Coordinates of N, CA and C in Angstrom, one line a residue:
M1 N 18.6 1.7 -24.6 CA 18.0 2.8 -25.1 C 18.5 4.1 -24.3
K2 N 18.8 5.2 -25.3 CA 19.2 6.3 -24.7 C 18.2 7.6 -24.9
L3 N 18.3 8.6 -24.3 CA 17.3 9.6 -24.5 C 17.3 10.2 -25.9
N4 N 18.5 10.2 -26.7 CA 18.5 10.7 -28.0 C 18.1 9.7 -28.9
E5 N 17.7 8.4 -28.5 CA 17.1 7.5 -29.4 C 15.6 7.3 -29.3
L6 N 15.1 8.1 -28.4 CA 13.7 8.1 -28.2 C 12.9 8.9 -29.3
S7 N 11.8 8.4 -29.8 CA 10.9 9.0 -30.8 C 9.6 8.6 -30.6
P8 N 8.6 9.6 -31.0 CA 7.3 9.2 -30.7 C 6.8 8.2 -31.8
A9 N 5.6 7.4 -31.5 CA 5.2 6.4 -32.3 C 4.8 7.0 -33.7
P10 N 5.1 6.1 -34.8 CA 4.7 6.8 -36.2 C 3.3 7.1 -36.3
G11 N 3.0 8.1 -36.8 CA 1.6 8.5 -36.8 C 0.9 9.3 -35.8
S12 N 1.6 9.3 -34.7 CA 1.0 10.0 -33.6 C 1.1 11.5 -33.5
I13 N 2.1 12.0 -34.2 CA 2.5 13.6 -34.1 C 1.9 14.0 -35.5
K14 N 1.3 15.0 -35.7 CA 0.8 15.6 -36.9 C 1.0 17.1 -36.8
N15 N 1.3 17.7 -38.0 CA 1.6 19.1 -37.8 C 0.2 19.9 -37.7
R16 N 0.2 21.1 -36.9 CA -1.0 21.7 -36.7 C -1.4 22.4 -38.1
H17 N -2.9 22.4 -38.2 CA -3.5 23.0 -39.6 C -3.2 24.7 -39.3
R18 N -2.5 25.3 -40.2 CA -2.4 26.7 -40.2 C -3.4 27.2 -41.0
V19 N -4.3 28.0 -40.4 CA -5.7 28.5 -41.1 C -5.3 29.9 -41.7
G20 N -5.9 30.1 -42.8 CA -5.8 31.3 -43.4 C -4.5 31.7 -44.1
R21 N -3.8 30.6 -44.7 CA -2.4 30.8 -45.2 C -2.5 30.4 -46.7
G22 N -3.5 31.1 -47.5 CA -3.5 30.9 -48.9 C -4.5 29.8 -49.3
V23 N -4.9 30.0 -50.5 CA -6.0 29.1 -51.1 C -5.5 27.7 -51.2
G24 N -4.2 27.5 -51.6 CA -3.7 26.2 -51.9 C -3.8 25.2 -50.4
S25 N -3.9 25.9 -49.3 CA -3.8 25.1 -48.0 C -5.2 24.4 -47.8
G26 N -6.3 24.8 -48.3 CA -7.5 24.1 -48.2 C -8.2 24.9 -47.1
K27 N -7.6 25.8 -46.4 CA -8.3 26.6 -45.4 C -7.9 28.1 -45.4
G28 N -7.7 28.5 -46.7 CA -7.4 29.8 -46.9 C -8.6 30.8 -47.1
K29 N -8.5 32.1 -47.5 CA -9.5 33.1 -47.6 C -10.2 33.3 -46.4
T30 N -11.5 32.4 -46.1 CA -12.3 32.6 -44.8 C -11.8 31.8 -43.8
G31 N -10.8 31.0 -44.1 CA -10.3 30.2 -42.8 C -11.2 29.2 -42.3
G32 N -12.2 28.6 -43.0 CA -13.1 27.5 -42.5 C -14.3 28.1 -41.7
R33 N -14.5 29.5 -41.9 CA -15.5 30.1 -41.1 C -16.7 30.3 -42.0
G34 N -16.7 30.0 -43.2 CA -17.7 30.3 -44.0 C -17.9 31.8 -44.5
V35 N -19.0 32.2 -45.0 CA -19.1 33.6 -45.6 C -19.9 34.4 -44.5
K36 N -19.5 35.6 -44.3 CA -20.4 36.6 -43.4 C -21.0 36.1 -42.1
G37 N -21.8 36.8 -41.4 CA -22.5 36.3 -40.4 C -21.8 36.6 -39.1
Q38 N -22.5 36.3 -38.0 CA -21.9 36.5 -36.7 C -20.6 35.5 -36.4
K39 N -20.9 34.4 -36.8 CA -19.8 33.4 -36.4 C -18.7 33.5 -37.2
S40 N -18.6 34.3 -38.4 CA -17.4 34.4 -39.2 C -16.6 35.5 -38.5
R41 N -17.0 36.4 -37.6 CA -16.5 37.4 -37.0 C -15.6 36.9 -35.8
S42 N -14.6 37.8 -35.3 CA -13.8 37.5 -34.1 C -14.6 37.9 -33.0
G43 N -14.3 37.4 -31.8 CA -14.8 37.8 -30.6 C -16.1 37.5 -30.4
V44 N -16.7 36.2 -30.8 CA -18.1 35.9 -30.8 C -18.3 34.7 -29.8
A45 N -19.0 34.8 -28.9 CA -19.2 33.8 -27.7 C -20.8 33.6 -27.7
I46 N -21.3 32.7 -28.4 CA -22.8 32.4 -28.3 C -23.1 30.9 -27.7
N47 N -22.6 30.6 -26.6 CA -22.7 29.3 -26.0 C -24.3 29.6 -25.4
G48 N -24.9 28.5 -25.7 CA -26.4 28.4 -25.2 C -27.4 29.3 -25.9
F49 N -27.0 29.9 -27.1 CA -27.9 30.7 -28.0 C -28.5 29.8 -29.0
E50 N -29.7 29.7 -29.0 CA -30.4 28.9 -30.0 C -31.2 29.5 -31.1
G51 N -30.7 30.6 -31.6 CA -31.2 31.4 -32.7 C -32.4 31.9 -32.4
G52 N -32.8 32.5 -31.3 CA -33.9 33.2 -30.9 C -35.1 32.3 -30.2
Q53 N -34.8 30.9 -30.6 CA -35.7 29.9 -29.8 C -35.4 30.1 -28.3
M54 N -36.1 29.8 -27.5 CA -36.2 29.9 -26.0 C -35.0 28.7 -25.7
P55 N -33.9 29.1 -25.2 CA -32.7 28.2 -24.8 C -33.2 27.1 -23.9
I56 N -32.5 25.9 -24.1 CA -32.9 24.7 -23.1 C -32.6 25.0 -21.5
Y57 N -31.5 25.9 -21.2 CA -31.5 26.2 -19.8 C -32.6 27.0 -19.2
M58 N -33.5 27.7 -20.2 CA -34.6 28.5 -19.7 C -35.9 27.7 -19.9
R59 N -35.8 26.7 -20.8 CA -37.1 25.9 -20.8 C -37.2 24.8 -19.7
L60 N -35.9 24.4 -19.0 CA -36.1 23.3 -18.1 C -36.5 24.1 -16.8
P61 N -37.3 23.3 -16.0 CA -37.7 23.9 -14.7 C -36.6 23.8 -13.6
K62 N -36.6 24.9 -12.9 CA -35.6 24.9 -11.8 C -36.3 24.8 -10.5
R63 N -36.2 23.7 -9.8 CA -36.9 23.4 -8.5 C -36.0 22.8 -7.3
G64 N -36.4 23.2 -6.2 CA -35.7 22.5 -5.1 C -34.4 23.2 -4.8
F65 N -34.0 22.7 -3.7 CA -32.6 23.3 -3.2 C -32.0 22.1 -2.2
T66 N -30.7 22.4 -2.0 CA -29.9 21.6 -1.1 C -29.6 22.4 0.2
A67 N -30.1 21.9 1.3 CA -29.9 22.7 2.5 C -28.4 22.5 2.9
R68 N -27.8 23.8 3.3 CA -26.4 23.8 3.6 C -26.0 23.1 4.9
N69 N -27.1 23.1 5.8 CA -26.7 22.4 6.9 C -27.2 21.0 7.0
S70 N -27.6 20.3 5.8 CA -28.2 19.1 6.1 C -27.0 18.1 6.3
K71 N -27.4 16.9 7.0 CA -26.5 16.0 7.4 C -26.6 14.5 6.7
T72 N -25.5 14.0 6.4 CA -25.6 12.5 5.7 C -25.2 11.6 6.8
H73 N -25.9 10.7 7.2 CA -25.8 9.6 8.1 C -25.5 8.3 7.4
A74 N -24.5 7.6 7.9 CA -24.4 6.2 7.4 C -25.6 5.4 8.2
W75 N -26.2 4.7 7.3 CA -27.3 3.9 8.1 C -27.1 2.4 8.1
V76 N -27.7 1.8 9.2 CA -27.5 0.3 9.4 C -28.9 -0.2 9.7
N77 N -29.3 -1.2 9.0 CA -30.5 -1.8 9.2 C -30.3 -2.8 10.2
L78 N -31.4 -3.3 10.9 CA -31.3 -4.3 11.9 C -30.9 -5.7 11.4
G79 N -31.5 -6.0 10.2 CA -31.1 -7.3 9.4 C -29.5 -7.3 9.2
I80 N -29.0 -6.3 8.9 CA -27.5 -6.2 8.6 C -26.7 -6.5 9.9
L81 N -27.3 -5.8 11.0 CA -26.7 -5.8 12.2 C -26.8 -7.3 12.6
S82 N -27.9 -8.0 12.6 CA -27.8 -9.3 13.1 C -27.0 -10.3 12.3
K83 N -27.0 -10.1 11.0 CA -26.0 -10.8 10.1 C -24.5 -10.8 10.5
A84 N -24.1 -9.5 10.9 CA -22.8 -9.2 11.2 C -22.4 -10.0 12.7
I85 N -23.5 -10.0 13.5 CA -23.3 -10.7 14.8 C -23.2 -12.3 14.6
E86 N -24.2 -12.7 13.8 CA -24.0 -14.0 13.3 C -22.8 -14.6 12.6
A87 N -22.2 -13.7 11.8 CA -21.0 -14.1 11.2 C -19.7 -13.9 12.1
G88 N -19.9 -13.3 13.3 CA -18.9 -13.2 14.2 C -17.9 -11.9 14.2
K89 N -18.6 -11.0 13.3 CA -17.8 -9.7 13.2 C -18.1 -8.8 14.4
L90 N -19.2 -8.9 15.0 CA -19.4 -8.1 16.2 C -19.8 -9.0 17.4
D91 N -19.3 -8.5 18.5 CA -19.5 -9.1 19.8 C -20.7 -8.6 20.7
T92 N -21.5 -9.4 21.0 CA -22.7 -8.8 21.7 C -22.5 -8.5 23.1
K93 N -21.3 -9.2 23.7 CA -21.2 -9.0 25.0 C -20.6 -7.7 25.4
S94 N -20.0 -7.1 24.4 CA -19.6 -5.7 24.6 C -20.4 -4.7 24.0
E95 N -20.5 -3.5 24.2 CA -21.3 -2.5 23.8 C -21.0 -2.2 22.3
I96 N -21.8 -2.1 21.3 CA -21.6 -1.9 19.9 C -21.6 -0.3 19.7
T97 N -20.5 0.2 19.2 CA -20.4 1.7 19.0 C -20.1 2.0 17.5
E98 N -20.2 3.2 17.1 CA -20.0 3.6 15.6 C -18.7 3.2 15.2
E99 N -17.7 3.2 16.0 CA -16.2 2.7 15.7 C -16.2 1.2 15.6
T100 N -16.8 0.5 16.4 CA -16.9 -1.0 16.3 C -17.6 -1.3 14.9
L101 N -18.5 -0.7 14.5 CA -19.3 -0.9 13.5 C -18.5 -0.7 12.0
V102 N -17.6 0.2 12.0 CA -16.7 0.5 10.9 C -15.4 -0.5 11.0
A103 N -15.1 -0.9 12.2 CA -14.1 -1.8 12.3 C -14.4 -3.2 11.8
A104 N -15.7 -3.5 12.1 CA -16.3 -4.8 11.6 C -16.6 -4.9 10.1
G105 N -16.6 -3.7 9.5 CA -16.9 -3.6 8.0 C -18.4 -3.5 7.9
V106 N -19.2 -3.1 8.8 CA -20.6 -3.1 8.7 C -21.0 -1.7 8.0
V107 N -20.2 -0.8 8.4 CA -20.3 0.6 8.0 C -18.9 1.0 7.3
R108 N -19.0 1.6 6.1 CA -17.6 2.0 5.5 C -17.0 3.3 6.3
R109 N -17.9 4.2 6.3 CA -17.4 5.5 7.0 C -18.6 6.1 7.7
V110 N -18.2 6.8 9.0 CA -19.3 7.4 9.9 C -19.8 8.5 9.3
R111 N -19.3 9.4 8.5 CA -19.9 10.6 8.1 C -20.3 11.7 9.1
D112 N -21.7 11.9 9.2 CA -22.2 12.8 10.2 C -22.7 11.9 11.4
G113 N -22.5 10.5 11.4 CA -23.1 9.8 12.4 C -23.7 8.6 11.8
V114 N -24.0 7.6 12.5 CA -24.7 6.4 12.1 C -26.2 6.4 12.7
R115 N -27.0 6.0 11.7 CA -28.5 6.0 12.0 C -29.0 4.5 11.9
L116 N -29.8 4.0 13.0 CA -30.2 2.6 12.8 C -31.4 2.7 12.4
L117 N -31.8 1.7 11.4 CA -33.1 1.7 10.8 C -33.8 0.3 11.1
A118 N -35.0 0.1 11.0 CA -35.8 -1.0 11.4 C -36.1 -2.3 10.4
K119 N -35.4 -2.2 9.5 CA -35.6 -3.2 8.4 C -34.8 -4.6 8.8
G120 N -35.6 -5.6 8.8 CA -35.1 -6.8 9.4 C -35.4 -7.2 10.6
S121 N -34.7 -8.4 11.2 CA -35.1 -8.8 12.6 C -34.1 -8.3 13.5
A122 N -34.4 -7.9 14.7 CA -33.5 -7.3 15.6 C -32.6 -8.4 16.3
P123 N -31.4 -8.1 16.7 CA -30.6 -9.1 17.2 C -30.9 -9.2 18.7
K124 N -30.7 -10.3 19.4 CA -31.0 -10.5 20.8 C -29.9 -9.8 21.8
K125 N -30.6 -9.2 22.8 CA -29.7 -8.6 23.9 C -28.6 -7.9 23.5
V126 N -28.6 -6.8 22.8 CA -27.3 -6.2 22.3 C -27.6 -4.7 22.8
N127 N -26.4 -4.0 23.2 CA -26.4 -2.7 23.7 C -25.7 -2.0 22.5
I128 N -26.4 -0.9 22.0 CA -25.8 -0.3 20.8 C -25.8 1.3 21.0
T129 N -24.7 2.0 20.7 CA -24.7 3.4 20.9 C -24.5 3.9 19.4
V130 N -25.5 4.8 19.1 CA -25.5 5.5 17.7 C -25.9 6.8 17.9
T131 N -25.7 7.5 16.7 CA -26.1 9.0 16.6 C -27.7 9.0 16.7
G132 N -28.2 8.2 15.9 CA -29.7 8.3 15.7 C -30.4 6.9 15.4
A133 N -31.7 7.0 15.7 CA -32.4 5.5 15.3 C -33.8 5.8 15.2
S134 N -34.4 5.0 14.2 CA -35.9 5.2 14.1 C -36.7 4.8 15.2
K135 N -37.8 5.2 15.4 CA -38.5 4.6 16.7 C -38.9 3.1 16.6
A136 N -39.1 2.7 15.3 CA -39.5 1.2 15.2 C -38.2 0.4 15.5
A137 N -37.0 0.9 15.2 CA -35.7 0.2 15.4 C -35.5 0.1 16.9
I138 N -35.7 1.3 17.7 CA -35.5 1.3 19.1 C -36.5 0.3 19.9
E139 N -37.8 0.2 19.3 CA -38.8 -0.6 19.9 C -38.4 -2.0 19.7
A140 N -37.9 -2.4 18.3 CA -37.4 -3.8 18.3 C -36.4 -4.3 18.9
I141 N -35.5 -3.3 19.1 CA -34.2 -4.0 19.9 C -34.5 -3.9 21.4
E142 N -35.4 -3.0 21.9 CA -35.9 -3.1 23.3 C -36.9 -4.3 23.5
K143 N -37.7 -4.8 22.6 CA -38.4 -5.9 22.7 C -37.4 -7.1 22.6
A144 N -36.4 -7.1 22.0 CA -35.5 -8.3 21.9 C -34.7 -8.4 23.3
G145 N -34.7 -7.5 24.1 CA -34.0 -7.4 25.3 C -32.8 -6.7 25.3
G146 N -32.5 -5.7 24.4 CA -31.4 -4.9 24.2 C -31.5 -3.5 24.6
K147 N -30.6 -2.6 24.3 CA -30.8 -1.2 24.7 C -30.1 -0.3 23.6
V148 N -30.8 0.8 23.3 CA -30.2 1.8 22.4 C -29.9 2.9 23.0
T149 N -28.7 3.6 23.1 CA -28.3 4.9 23.4 C -28.0 5.8 22.3
L150 N -28.6 7.0 22.3 CA -28.6 7.9 21.1 C -27.6 9.0 21.6
T151 N -26.8 9.3 20.7 CA -25.8 10.5 21.0 C -26.1 11.7 20.4
G152 N -26.9 11.6 19.3 CA -27.2 12.7 18.4 C -28.4 13.6 19.1
P153 N -28.7 14.9 18.6 CA -29.6 15.7 19.1 C -31.0 15.1 19.1
Q154 N -31.8 15.4 20.1 CA -33.0 14.7 20.1 C -34.1 15.7 19.8
K155 N -35.2 15.3 19.0 CA -36.2 16.1 18.7 C -37.1 16.2 19.8
E156 N -37.6 17.4 20.2 CA -38.6 17.5 21.2 C -40.0 17.2 20.6
E157 N -40.8 16.5 21.3 CA -42.1 15.9 21.0 C -43.1 17.2 21.3
K158 N -43.9 17.6 20.4 CA -44.7 18.6 20.6 C -46.0 18.0 21.5
A159 N -46.3 19.1 22.4 CA -47.5 18.8 23.3 C -48.8 19.2 22.6
D160 N -49.8 18.5 22.6 CA -50.8 18.8 22.1 C -51.9 19.9 22.9

């Protein structure tokens, strides 16, 4: 096959419709725009206009906002952590960090840090370093004989 032998598939190429080129073309005179009115004129842009009815973008409620400084943490449940240890993906003898969680496939990517949550049973005697953890997760791991080290910013508890 040579470059001069190439041709498009039959039926894939159509001539463009030339509007306003005589009555015999089928799109002559008004050029498919109908008769009179705003839409028959040139230079009309009425996106979102609903003929005087209140437009949908004004009818729908506008609520809430997204904070610009919000963080998205990757989260790990205790149950997932203990399953990974049982499967041999994580070693309890060495300290478990965010990097080891990614390497083991427990977390896909770190994002703004890893947060430990308390769903499931806690693994026995495990030392883990993460950005954040829920109070229940910390209590569960410490009850099982482990230790949690938090690297993220700590919230100050309010004195009564």
